[in-house]
Coordinates of C-alpha atoms in Angstrom, one line a residue:
X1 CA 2.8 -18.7 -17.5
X2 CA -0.2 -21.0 -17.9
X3 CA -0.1 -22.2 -22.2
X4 CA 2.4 -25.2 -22.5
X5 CA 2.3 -23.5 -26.4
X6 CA 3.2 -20.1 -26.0
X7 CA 6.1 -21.9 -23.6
X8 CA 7.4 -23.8 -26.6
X9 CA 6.5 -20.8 -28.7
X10 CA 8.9 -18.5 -26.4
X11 CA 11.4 -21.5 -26.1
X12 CA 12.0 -21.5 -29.9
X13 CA 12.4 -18.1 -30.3
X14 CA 14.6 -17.7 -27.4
X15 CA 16.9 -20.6 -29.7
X16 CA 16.4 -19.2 -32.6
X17 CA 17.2 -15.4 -31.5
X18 CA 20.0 -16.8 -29.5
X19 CA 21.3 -18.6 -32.5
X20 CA 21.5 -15.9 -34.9
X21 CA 22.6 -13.2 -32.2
X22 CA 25.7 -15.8 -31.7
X23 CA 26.6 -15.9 -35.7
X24 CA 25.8 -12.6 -36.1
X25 CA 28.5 -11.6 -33.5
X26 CA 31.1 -14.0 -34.3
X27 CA 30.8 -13.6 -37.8
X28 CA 30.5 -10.2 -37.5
X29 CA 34.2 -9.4 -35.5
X30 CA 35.5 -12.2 -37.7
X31 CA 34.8 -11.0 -40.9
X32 CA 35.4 -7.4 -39.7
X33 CA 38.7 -8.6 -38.9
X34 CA 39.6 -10.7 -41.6
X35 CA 38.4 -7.7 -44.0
X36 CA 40.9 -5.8 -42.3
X37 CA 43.4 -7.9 -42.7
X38 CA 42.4 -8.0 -46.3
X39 CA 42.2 -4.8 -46.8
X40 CA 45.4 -4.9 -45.7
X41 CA 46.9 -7.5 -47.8
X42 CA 45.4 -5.4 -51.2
X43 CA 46.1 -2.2 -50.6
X44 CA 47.4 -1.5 -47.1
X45 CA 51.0 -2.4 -46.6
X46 CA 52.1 0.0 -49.0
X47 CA 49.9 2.8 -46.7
X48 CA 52.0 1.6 -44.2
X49 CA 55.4 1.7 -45.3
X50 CA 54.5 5.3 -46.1
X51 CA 53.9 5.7 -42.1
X52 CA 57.2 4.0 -41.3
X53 CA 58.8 5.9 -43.3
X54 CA 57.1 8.6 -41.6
X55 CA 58.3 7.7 -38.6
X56 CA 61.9 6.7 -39.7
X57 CA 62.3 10.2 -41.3
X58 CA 61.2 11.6 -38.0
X59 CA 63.7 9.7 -35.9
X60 CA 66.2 9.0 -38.2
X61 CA 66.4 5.5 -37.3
X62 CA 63.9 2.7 -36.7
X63 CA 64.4 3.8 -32.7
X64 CA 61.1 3.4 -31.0
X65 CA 59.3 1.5 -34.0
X66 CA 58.4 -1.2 -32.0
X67 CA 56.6 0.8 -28.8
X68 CA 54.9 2.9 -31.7
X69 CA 53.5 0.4 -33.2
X70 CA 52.1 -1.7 -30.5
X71 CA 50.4 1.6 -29.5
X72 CA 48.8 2.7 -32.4
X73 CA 45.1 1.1 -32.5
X74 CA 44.1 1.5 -35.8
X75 CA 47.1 -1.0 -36.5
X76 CA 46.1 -3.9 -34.1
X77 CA 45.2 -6.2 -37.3
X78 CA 48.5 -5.1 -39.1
X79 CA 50.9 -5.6 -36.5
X80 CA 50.1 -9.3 -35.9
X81 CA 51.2 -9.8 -39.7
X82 CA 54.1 -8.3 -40.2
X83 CA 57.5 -8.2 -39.6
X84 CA 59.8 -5.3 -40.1
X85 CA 63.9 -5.3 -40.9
X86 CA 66.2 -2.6 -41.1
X87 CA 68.7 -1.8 -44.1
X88 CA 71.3 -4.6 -42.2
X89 CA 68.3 -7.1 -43.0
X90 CA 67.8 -7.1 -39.4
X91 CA 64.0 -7.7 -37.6
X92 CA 63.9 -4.3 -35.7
X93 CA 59.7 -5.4 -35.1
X94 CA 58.0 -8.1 -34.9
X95 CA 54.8 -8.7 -32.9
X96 CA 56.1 -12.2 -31.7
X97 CA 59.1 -11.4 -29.7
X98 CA 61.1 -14.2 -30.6
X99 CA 61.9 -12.8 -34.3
X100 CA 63.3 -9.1 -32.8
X101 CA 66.9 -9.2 -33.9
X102 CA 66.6 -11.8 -36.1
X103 CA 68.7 -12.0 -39.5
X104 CA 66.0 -12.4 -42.6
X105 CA 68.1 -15.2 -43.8
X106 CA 66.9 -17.1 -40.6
X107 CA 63.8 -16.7 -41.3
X108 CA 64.0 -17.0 -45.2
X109 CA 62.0 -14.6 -46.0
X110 CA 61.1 -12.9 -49.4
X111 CA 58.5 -10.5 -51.6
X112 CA 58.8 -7.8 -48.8
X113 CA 57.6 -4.2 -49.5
X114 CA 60.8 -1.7 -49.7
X115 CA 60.4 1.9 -48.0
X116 CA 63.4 3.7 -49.4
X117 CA 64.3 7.1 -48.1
X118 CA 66.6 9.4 -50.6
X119 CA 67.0 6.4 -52.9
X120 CA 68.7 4.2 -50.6
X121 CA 66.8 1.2 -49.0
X122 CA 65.9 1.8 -44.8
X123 CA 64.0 -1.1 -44.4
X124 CA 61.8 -3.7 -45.7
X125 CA 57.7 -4.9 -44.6
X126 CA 57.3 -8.5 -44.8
X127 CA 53.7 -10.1 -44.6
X128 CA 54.3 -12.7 -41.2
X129 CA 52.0 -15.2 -43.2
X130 CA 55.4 -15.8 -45.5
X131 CA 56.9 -18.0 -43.5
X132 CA 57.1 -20.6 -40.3
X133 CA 59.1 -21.7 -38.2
X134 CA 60.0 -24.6 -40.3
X135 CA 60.7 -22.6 -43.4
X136 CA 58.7 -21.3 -46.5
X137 CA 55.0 -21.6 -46.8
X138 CA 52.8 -20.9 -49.8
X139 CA 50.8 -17.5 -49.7
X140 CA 47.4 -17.8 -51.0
X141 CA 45.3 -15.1 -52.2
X142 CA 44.0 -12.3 -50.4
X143 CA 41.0 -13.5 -51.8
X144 CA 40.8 -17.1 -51.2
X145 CA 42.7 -16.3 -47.6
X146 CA 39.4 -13.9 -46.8
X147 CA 36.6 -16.0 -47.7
X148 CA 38.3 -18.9 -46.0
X149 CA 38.7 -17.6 -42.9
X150 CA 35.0 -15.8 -43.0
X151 CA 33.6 -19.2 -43.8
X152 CA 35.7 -20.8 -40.7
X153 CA 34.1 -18.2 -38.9
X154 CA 30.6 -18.5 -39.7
X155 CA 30.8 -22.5 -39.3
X156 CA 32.2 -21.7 -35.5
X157 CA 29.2 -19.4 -35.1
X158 CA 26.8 -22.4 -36.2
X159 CA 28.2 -25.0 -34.5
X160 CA 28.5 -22.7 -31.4
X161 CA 24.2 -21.7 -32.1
X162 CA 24.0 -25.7 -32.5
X163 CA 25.5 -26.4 -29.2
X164 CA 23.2 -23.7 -27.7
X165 CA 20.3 -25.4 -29.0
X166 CA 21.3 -28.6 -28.1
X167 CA 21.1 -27.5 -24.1
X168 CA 18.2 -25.7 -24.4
X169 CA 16.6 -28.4 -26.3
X170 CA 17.6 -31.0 -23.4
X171 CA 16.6 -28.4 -20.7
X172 CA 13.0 -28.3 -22.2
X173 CA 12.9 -31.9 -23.1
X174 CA 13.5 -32.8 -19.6
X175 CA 11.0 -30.1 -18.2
X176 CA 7.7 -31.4 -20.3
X177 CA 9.3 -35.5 -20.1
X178 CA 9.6 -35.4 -16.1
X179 CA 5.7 -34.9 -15.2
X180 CA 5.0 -37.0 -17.8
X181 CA 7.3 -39.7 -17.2
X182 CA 5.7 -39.5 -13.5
X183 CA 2.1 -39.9 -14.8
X184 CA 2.9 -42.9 -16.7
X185 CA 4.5 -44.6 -14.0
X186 CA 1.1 -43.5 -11.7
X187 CA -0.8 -45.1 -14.4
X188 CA 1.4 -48.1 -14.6
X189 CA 0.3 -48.4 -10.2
X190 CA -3.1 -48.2 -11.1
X191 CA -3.7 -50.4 -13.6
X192 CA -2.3 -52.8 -11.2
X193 CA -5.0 -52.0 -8.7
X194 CA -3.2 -49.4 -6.5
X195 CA -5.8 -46.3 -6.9
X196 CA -5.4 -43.3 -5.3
X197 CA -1.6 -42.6 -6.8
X198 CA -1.3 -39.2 -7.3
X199 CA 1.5 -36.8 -9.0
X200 CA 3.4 -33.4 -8.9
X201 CA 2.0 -30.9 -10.4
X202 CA 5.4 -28.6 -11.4
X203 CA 3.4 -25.7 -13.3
X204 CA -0.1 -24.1 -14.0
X205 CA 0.6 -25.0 -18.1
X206 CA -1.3 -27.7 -19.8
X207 CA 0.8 -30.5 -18.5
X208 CA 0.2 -29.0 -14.8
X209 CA -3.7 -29.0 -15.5
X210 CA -3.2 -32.8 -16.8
X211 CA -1.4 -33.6 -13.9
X212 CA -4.0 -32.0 -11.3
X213 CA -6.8 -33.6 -13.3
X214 CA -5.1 -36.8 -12.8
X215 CA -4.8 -36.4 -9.4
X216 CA -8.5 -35.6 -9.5
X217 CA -9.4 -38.8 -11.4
X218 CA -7.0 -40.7 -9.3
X219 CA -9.0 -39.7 -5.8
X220 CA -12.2 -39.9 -7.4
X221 CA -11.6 -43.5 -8.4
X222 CA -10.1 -44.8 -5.2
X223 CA -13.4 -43.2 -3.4
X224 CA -15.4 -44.8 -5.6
X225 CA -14.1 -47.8 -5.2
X226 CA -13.9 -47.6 -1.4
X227 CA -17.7 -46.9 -2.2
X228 CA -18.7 -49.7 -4.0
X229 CA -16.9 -51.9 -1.5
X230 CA -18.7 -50.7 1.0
X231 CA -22.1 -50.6 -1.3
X232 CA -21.7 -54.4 -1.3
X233 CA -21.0 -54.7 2.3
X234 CA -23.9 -52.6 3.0
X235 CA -26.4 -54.4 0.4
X236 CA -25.4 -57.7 2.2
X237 CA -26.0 -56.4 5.5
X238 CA -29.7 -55.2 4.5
X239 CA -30.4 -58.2 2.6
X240 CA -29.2 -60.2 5.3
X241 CA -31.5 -59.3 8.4
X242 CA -34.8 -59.9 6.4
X243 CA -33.3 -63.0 5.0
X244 CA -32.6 -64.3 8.2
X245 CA -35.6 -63.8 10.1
X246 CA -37.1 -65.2 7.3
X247 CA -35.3 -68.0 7.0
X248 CA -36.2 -68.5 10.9
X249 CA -39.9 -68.4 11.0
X250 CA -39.9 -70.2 7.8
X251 CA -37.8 -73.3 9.4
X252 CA -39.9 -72.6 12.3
X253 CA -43.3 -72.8 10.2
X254 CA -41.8 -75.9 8.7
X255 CA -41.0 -78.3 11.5
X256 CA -44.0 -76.9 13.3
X257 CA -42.0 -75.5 16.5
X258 CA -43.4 -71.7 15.7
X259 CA -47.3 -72.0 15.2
X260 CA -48.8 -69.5 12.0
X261 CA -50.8 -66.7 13.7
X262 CA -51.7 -63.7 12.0
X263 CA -49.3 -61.3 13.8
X264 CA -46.4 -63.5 12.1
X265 CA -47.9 -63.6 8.7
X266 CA -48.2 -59.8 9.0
X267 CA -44.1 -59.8 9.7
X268 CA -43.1 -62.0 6.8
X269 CA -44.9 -60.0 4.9
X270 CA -43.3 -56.4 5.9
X271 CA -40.0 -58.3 5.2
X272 CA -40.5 -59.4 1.9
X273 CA -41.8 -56.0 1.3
X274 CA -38.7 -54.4 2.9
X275 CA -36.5 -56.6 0.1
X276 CA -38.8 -56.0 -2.9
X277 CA -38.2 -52.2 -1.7
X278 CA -35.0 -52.4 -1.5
X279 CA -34.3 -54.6 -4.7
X280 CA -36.7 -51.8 -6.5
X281 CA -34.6 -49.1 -5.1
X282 CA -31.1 -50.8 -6.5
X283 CA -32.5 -50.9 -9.5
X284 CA -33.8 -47.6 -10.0
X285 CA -30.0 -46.3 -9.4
X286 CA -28.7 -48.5 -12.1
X287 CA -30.8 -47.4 -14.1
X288 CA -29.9 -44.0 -13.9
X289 CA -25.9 -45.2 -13.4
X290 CA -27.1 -46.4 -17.0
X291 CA -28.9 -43.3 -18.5
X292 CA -31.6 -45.6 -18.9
X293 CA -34.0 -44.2 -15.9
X294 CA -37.2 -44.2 -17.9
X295 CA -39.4 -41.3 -17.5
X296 CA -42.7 -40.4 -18.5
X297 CA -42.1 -36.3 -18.9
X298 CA -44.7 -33.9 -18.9
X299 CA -45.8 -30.4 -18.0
X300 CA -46.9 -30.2 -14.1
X301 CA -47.4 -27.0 -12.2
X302 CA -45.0 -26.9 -9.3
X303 CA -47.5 -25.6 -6.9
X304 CA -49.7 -28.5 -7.2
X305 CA -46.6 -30.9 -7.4
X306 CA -46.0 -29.5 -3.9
X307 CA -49.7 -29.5 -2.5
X308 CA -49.4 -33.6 -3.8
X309 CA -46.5 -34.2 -1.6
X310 CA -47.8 -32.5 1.1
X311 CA -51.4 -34.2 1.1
X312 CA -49.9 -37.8 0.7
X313 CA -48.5 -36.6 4.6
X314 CA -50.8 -34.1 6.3
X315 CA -52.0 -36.8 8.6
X316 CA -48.6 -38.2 10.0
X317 CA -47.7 -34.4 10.1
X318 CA -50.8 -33.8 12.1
X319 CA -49.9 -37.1 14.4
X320 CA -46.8 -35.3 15.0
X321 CA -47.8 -31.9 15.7
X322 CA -46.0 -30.5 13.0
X323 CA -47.1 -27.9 11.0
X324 CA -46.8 -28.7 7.2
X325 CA -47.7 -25.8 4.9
X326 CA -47.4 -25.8 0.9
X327 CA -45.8 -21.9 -0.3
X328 CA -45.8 -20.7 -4.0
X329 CA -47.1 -18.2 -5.9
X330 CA -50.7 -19.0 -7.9
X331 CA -48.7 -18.5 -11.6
X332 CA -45.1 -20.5 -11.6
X333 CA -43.9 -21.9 -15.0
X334 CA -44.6 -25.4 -15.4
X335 CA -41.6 -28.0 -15.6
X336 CA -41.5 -30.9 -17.6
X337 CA -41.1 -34.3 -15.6
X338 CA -42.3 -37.7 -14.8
X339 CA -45.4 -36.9 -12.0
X340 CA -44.8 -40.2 -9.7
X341 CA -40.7 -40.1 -9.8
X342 CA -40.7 -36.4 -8.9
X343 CA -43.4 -37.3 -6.8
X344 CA -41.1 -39.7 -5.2
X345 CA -38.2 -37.6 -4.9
X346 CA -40.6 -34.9 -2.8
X347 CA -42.0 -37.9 -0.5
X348 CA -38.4 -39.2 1.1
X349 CA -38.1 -35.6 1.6
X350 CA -41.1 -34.6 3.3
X351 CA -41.1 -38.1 5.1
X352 CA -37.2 -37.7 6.5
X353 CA -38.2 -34.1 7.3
X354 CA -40.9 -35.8 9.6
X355 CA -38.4 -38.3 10.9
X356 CA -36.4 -35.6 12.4
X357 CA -38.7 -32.9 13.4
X358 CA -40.7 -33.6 16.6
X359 CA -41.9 -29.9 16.7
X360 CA -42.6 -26.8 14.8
X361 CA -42.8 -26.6 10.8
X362 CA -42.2 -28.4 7.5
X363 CA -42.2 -26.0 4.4
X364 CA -42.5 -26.8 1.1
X365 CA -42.3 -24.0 -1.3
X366 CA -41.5 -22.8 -4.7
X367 CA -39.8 -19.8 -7.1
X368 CA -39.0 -19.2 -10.7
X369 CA -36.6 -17.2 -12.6
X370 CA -35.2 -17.0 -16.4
X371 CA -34.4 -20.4 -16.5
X372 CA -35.0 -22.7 -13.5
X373 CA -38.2 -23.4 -10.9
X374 CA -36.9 -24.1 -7.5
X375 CA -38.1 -26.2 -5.1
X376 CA -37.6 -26.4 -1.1
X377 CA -38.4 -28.7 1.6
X378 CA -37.4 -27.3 4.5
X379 CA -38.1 -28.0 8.2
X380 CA -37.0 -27.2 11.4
X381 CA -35.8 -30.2 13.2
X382 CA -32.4 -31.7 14.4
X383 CA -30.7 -30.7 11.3
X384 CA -27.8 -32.5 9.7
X385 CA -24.4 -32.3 11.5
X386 CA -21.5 -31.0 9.0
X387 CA -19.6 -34.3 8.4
X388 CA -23.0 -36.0 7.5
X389 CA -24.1 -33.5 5.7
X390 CA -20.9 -34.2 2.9
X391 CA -22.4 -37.3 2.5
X392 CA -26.0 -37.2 2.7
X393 CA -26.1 -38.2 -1.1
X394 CA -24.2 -41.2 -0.9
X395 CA -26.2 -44.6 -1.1
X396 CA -26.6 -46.2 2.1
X397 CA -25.2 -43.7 3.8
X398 CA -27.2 -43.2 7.2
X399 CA -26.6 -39.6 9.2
X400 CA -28.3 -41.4 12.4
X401 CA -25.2 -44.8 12.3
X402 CA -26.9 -45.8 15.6
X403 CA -30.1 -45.7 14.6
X404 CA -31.7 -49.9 14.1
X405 CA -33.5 -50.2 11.3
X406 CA -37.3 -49.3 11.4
X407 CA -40.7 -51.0 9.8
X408 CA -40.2 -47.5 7.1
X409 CA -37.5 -49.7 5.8
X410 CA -34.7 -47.0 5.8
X411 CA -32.0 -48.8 3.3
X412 CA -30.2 -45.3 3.2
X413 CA -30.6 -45.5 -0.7
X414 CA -33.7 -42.7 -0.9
X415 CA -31.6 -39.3 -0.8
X416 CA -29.2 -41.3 -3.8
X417 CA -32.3 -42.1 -5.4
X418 CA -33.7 -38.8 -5.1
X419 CA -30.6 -37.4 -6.7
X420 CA -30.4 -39.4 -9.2
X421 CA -34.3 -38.9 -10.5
X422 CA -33.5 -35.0 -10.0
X423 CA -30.1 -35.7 -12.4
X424 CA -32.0 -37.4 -14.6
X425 CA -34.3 -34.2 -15.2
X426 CA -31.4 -32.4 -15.6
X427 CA -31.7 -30.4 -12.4
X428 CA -29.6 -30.1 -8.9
X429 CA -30.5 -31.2 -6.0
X430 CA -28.5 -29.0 -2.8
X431 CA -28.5 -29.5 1.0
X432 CA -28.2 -27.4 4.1
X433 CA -28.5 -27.6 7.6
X434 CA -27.6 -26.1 10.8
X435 CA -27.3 -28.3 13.2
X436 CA -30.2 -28.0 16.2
X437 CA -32.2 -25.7 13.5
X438 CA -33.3 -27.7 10.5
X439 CA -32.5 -28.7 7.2
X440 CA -33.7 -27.2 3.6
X441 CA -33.2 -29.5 0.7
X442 CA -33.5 -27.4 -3.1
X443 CA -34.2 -28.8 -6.4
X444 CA -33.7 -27.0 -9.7
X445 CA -35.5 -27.9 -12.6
X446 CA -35.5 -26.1 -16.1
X447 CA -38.8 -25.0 -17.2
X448 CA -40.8 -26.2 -19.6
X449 CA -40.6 -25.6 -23.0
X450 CA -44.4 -25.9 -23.2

């Protein structure tokens, strides 16, 4: 059952059936019994002193009396309230067996029904309710004596429904309070730093979906802050080797041990270009972490968006041997983006395509349908191994860990970028690769509206 409501729904009709099945019952055989009994009281005693006398007549004594009445069913409610004595004033039946043989003055008893046979007194009914064991007690109404004992019963049958709902109410209490006694205390651990806490997750209800989205949110901060951790070890680490060499030259240039030459000129410079690229590229993502990515949107044919990428690298591709081929169809739908960051997205494409394919082709192509334009770089190199290829997106993640760091200034922040530009169009951006066979990156963008 996965609706937390149609649980309490189900709950509270189960009490509420439950509850009136119990004083329906109870109230039911009690009243039916105390009806009986007043039935009894009004107009039945002298029924039965006609079928004593019945019997009396037949036997010619009160022999037997007592085995007839205990097994005659229509007279269970009877029997329990009466006492019989003979003409002697003798109990010849009694339901409790302490009163057989009994003399009435014992038991001081009075307002009996007669049964006479032939105008002489046989016996006398007396109504059990007439008297204790200590002596006289006053004998209310058949009436009042009813309702009182119908209104005892129905009280039971409450109080017994109450009861009921009382578990039941602490068996469901218990049931929704446990999970979410458990995520406050895994809320309590994180707010003290501990991420990563998860919870049980006892049902497939709302609270079960809570709990498994907690457990969600849980993971997904504790990897994100393992990755920003290790964002800030990484962005020292990349700021640090240009800063160092440098700071080294520089302190060599000053105390004249290093001589200027142009060949060291040309190296400061590639490393102050390598931080202004990276510090460019850290602030493009938080700008997009931010929203606030500006972008100059409008409509651009995705064939010549293609052709563009693939003319900014025709001549590295032809340095490499690589065949680098632009495929779409003449009449796609345009898509509305910013040229030179879509632009940008396509060239770290194209240019880590090149990085990892020595031989054979690079592919860029294109497709439409209802509502998206799709577009593909793929190539035919080493490909992306499967553990890599989980994390290709993440910023400064490198698949090639071994790899030193080149003049192309690889930072390990273009494929985030390029994500995040595509996001920011509101497309998708998707990686596969076979291993040994090549990789194909897609992008999704909607079309224009244009």
């Amino acid at each position: 059952m996965r609706s937390l409501a149609i649980k309490l729904t189900l709950a509270f009709l189960a009490v509420g059936i439950s509850g009136a099945l119990l004083v329906a019952v109870i109230s039911g055989l009690r009243t039916r019994q105390e009806f009986g009994r007043f039935v009894t009281q009004r107009r039945g005693n002298p029924l039965l002193a006609d079928l004593m006398l019945g019997h009396y007549t037949k036997n010619s004594s009160w022999e037997g009396i007592q085995d007839w009445l205990d097994n005659e069913p229509f007279l269970e409610i009877v029997r329990r309230r009466i006492v019989l004595v003979d003409g002697e004033l003798t109990v010849v039946y009694s339901h409790s067996p302490e009163y057989r043989g009994l003399d009435t003055a014992e038991l001081n008893l009075e307002g009996g029904i007669p049964i006479e046979k032939d105008g002489l007194q046989v016996g006398t009914i007396y109504d059990v309710n007439r008297f204790a064991s200590g002596g006289r007690l006053p004998r209310p109404s058949p009436e009042s004596f009813f309702l009182r004992n119908v209104n005892q019963a129905t009280g039971a049958a409450a109080l017994i429904a109450a009861l009921l709902a009382l578990a039941l109410g602490i068996l469901l209490s218990r049931a929704l309070t446990r999970p979410l006694r458990e995520l406050t205390s895994a809320t309590q651990v994180m707010s003290a730093g501990q991420l990563g806490a998860q919870v049980n997750v006892y049902s497939q209800d709302e609270i079960g979906n809570l709990a498994s989205s907690f457990n969600q949110m849980s993971s997904q901060l504790a990897e994100a802050s393992r990755l920003r951790k290790q964002l800030t070890a990484d962005i020292a680490h990349d700021l640090r080797t240009p800063l160092t060499i440098l700071r080294g030259y520089t302190e060599g240039l000053s105390d004249g041990s290093i001589q200027g030459r142009q060949e060291l000129y040309d190296l400061l410079h590639q490393e102050v270009a390598h931080l202004q690229r990276l510090v460019e590229d850290l602030r493009t993502l938080s700008l997009a972490d931010a929203g606030e990515l500006p972008l100059a949107r409008r409509a651009v044919d995705p064939k010549a968006l293609l052709e563009r990428a693939g003319l900014a690298h025709v001549m590295q591709a032809n340095q490499k041997d690589v065949a680098l081929r632009v495929e779409a169809p003449e009449l796609l739908p345009s898509v509305a983006v910013d040229l030179e960051r879509m632009t940008q997205v396509l060239n770290n494409l194209v240019t880590n395509a090149l990085r990892y394919t020595s031989e054979g082709k690079i592919t860029l192509s294109a497709t439409s349908n209802s509502s998206f334009v799709t577009l593909q770089v793929a190539d035919t190199g080493t490909g992306i191994a499967g553990d890599d290829l989980r994390h290709i997106f993440d910023r400064f993640y490198r698949a090639d860990g071994s790899r030193s760091r080149d003049r192309l200034a690889q930072s390990g922040l273009g494929l985030a970028i390029a994500k995040a530009i595509v996001e920011a169009h509101d497309g998708t951006i998707q990686a596969e690769s076979t291993p040994g066979e090549g990789s194909r990156f897609t992008i999704q963008l909607p079309k224009s509206s244009n």
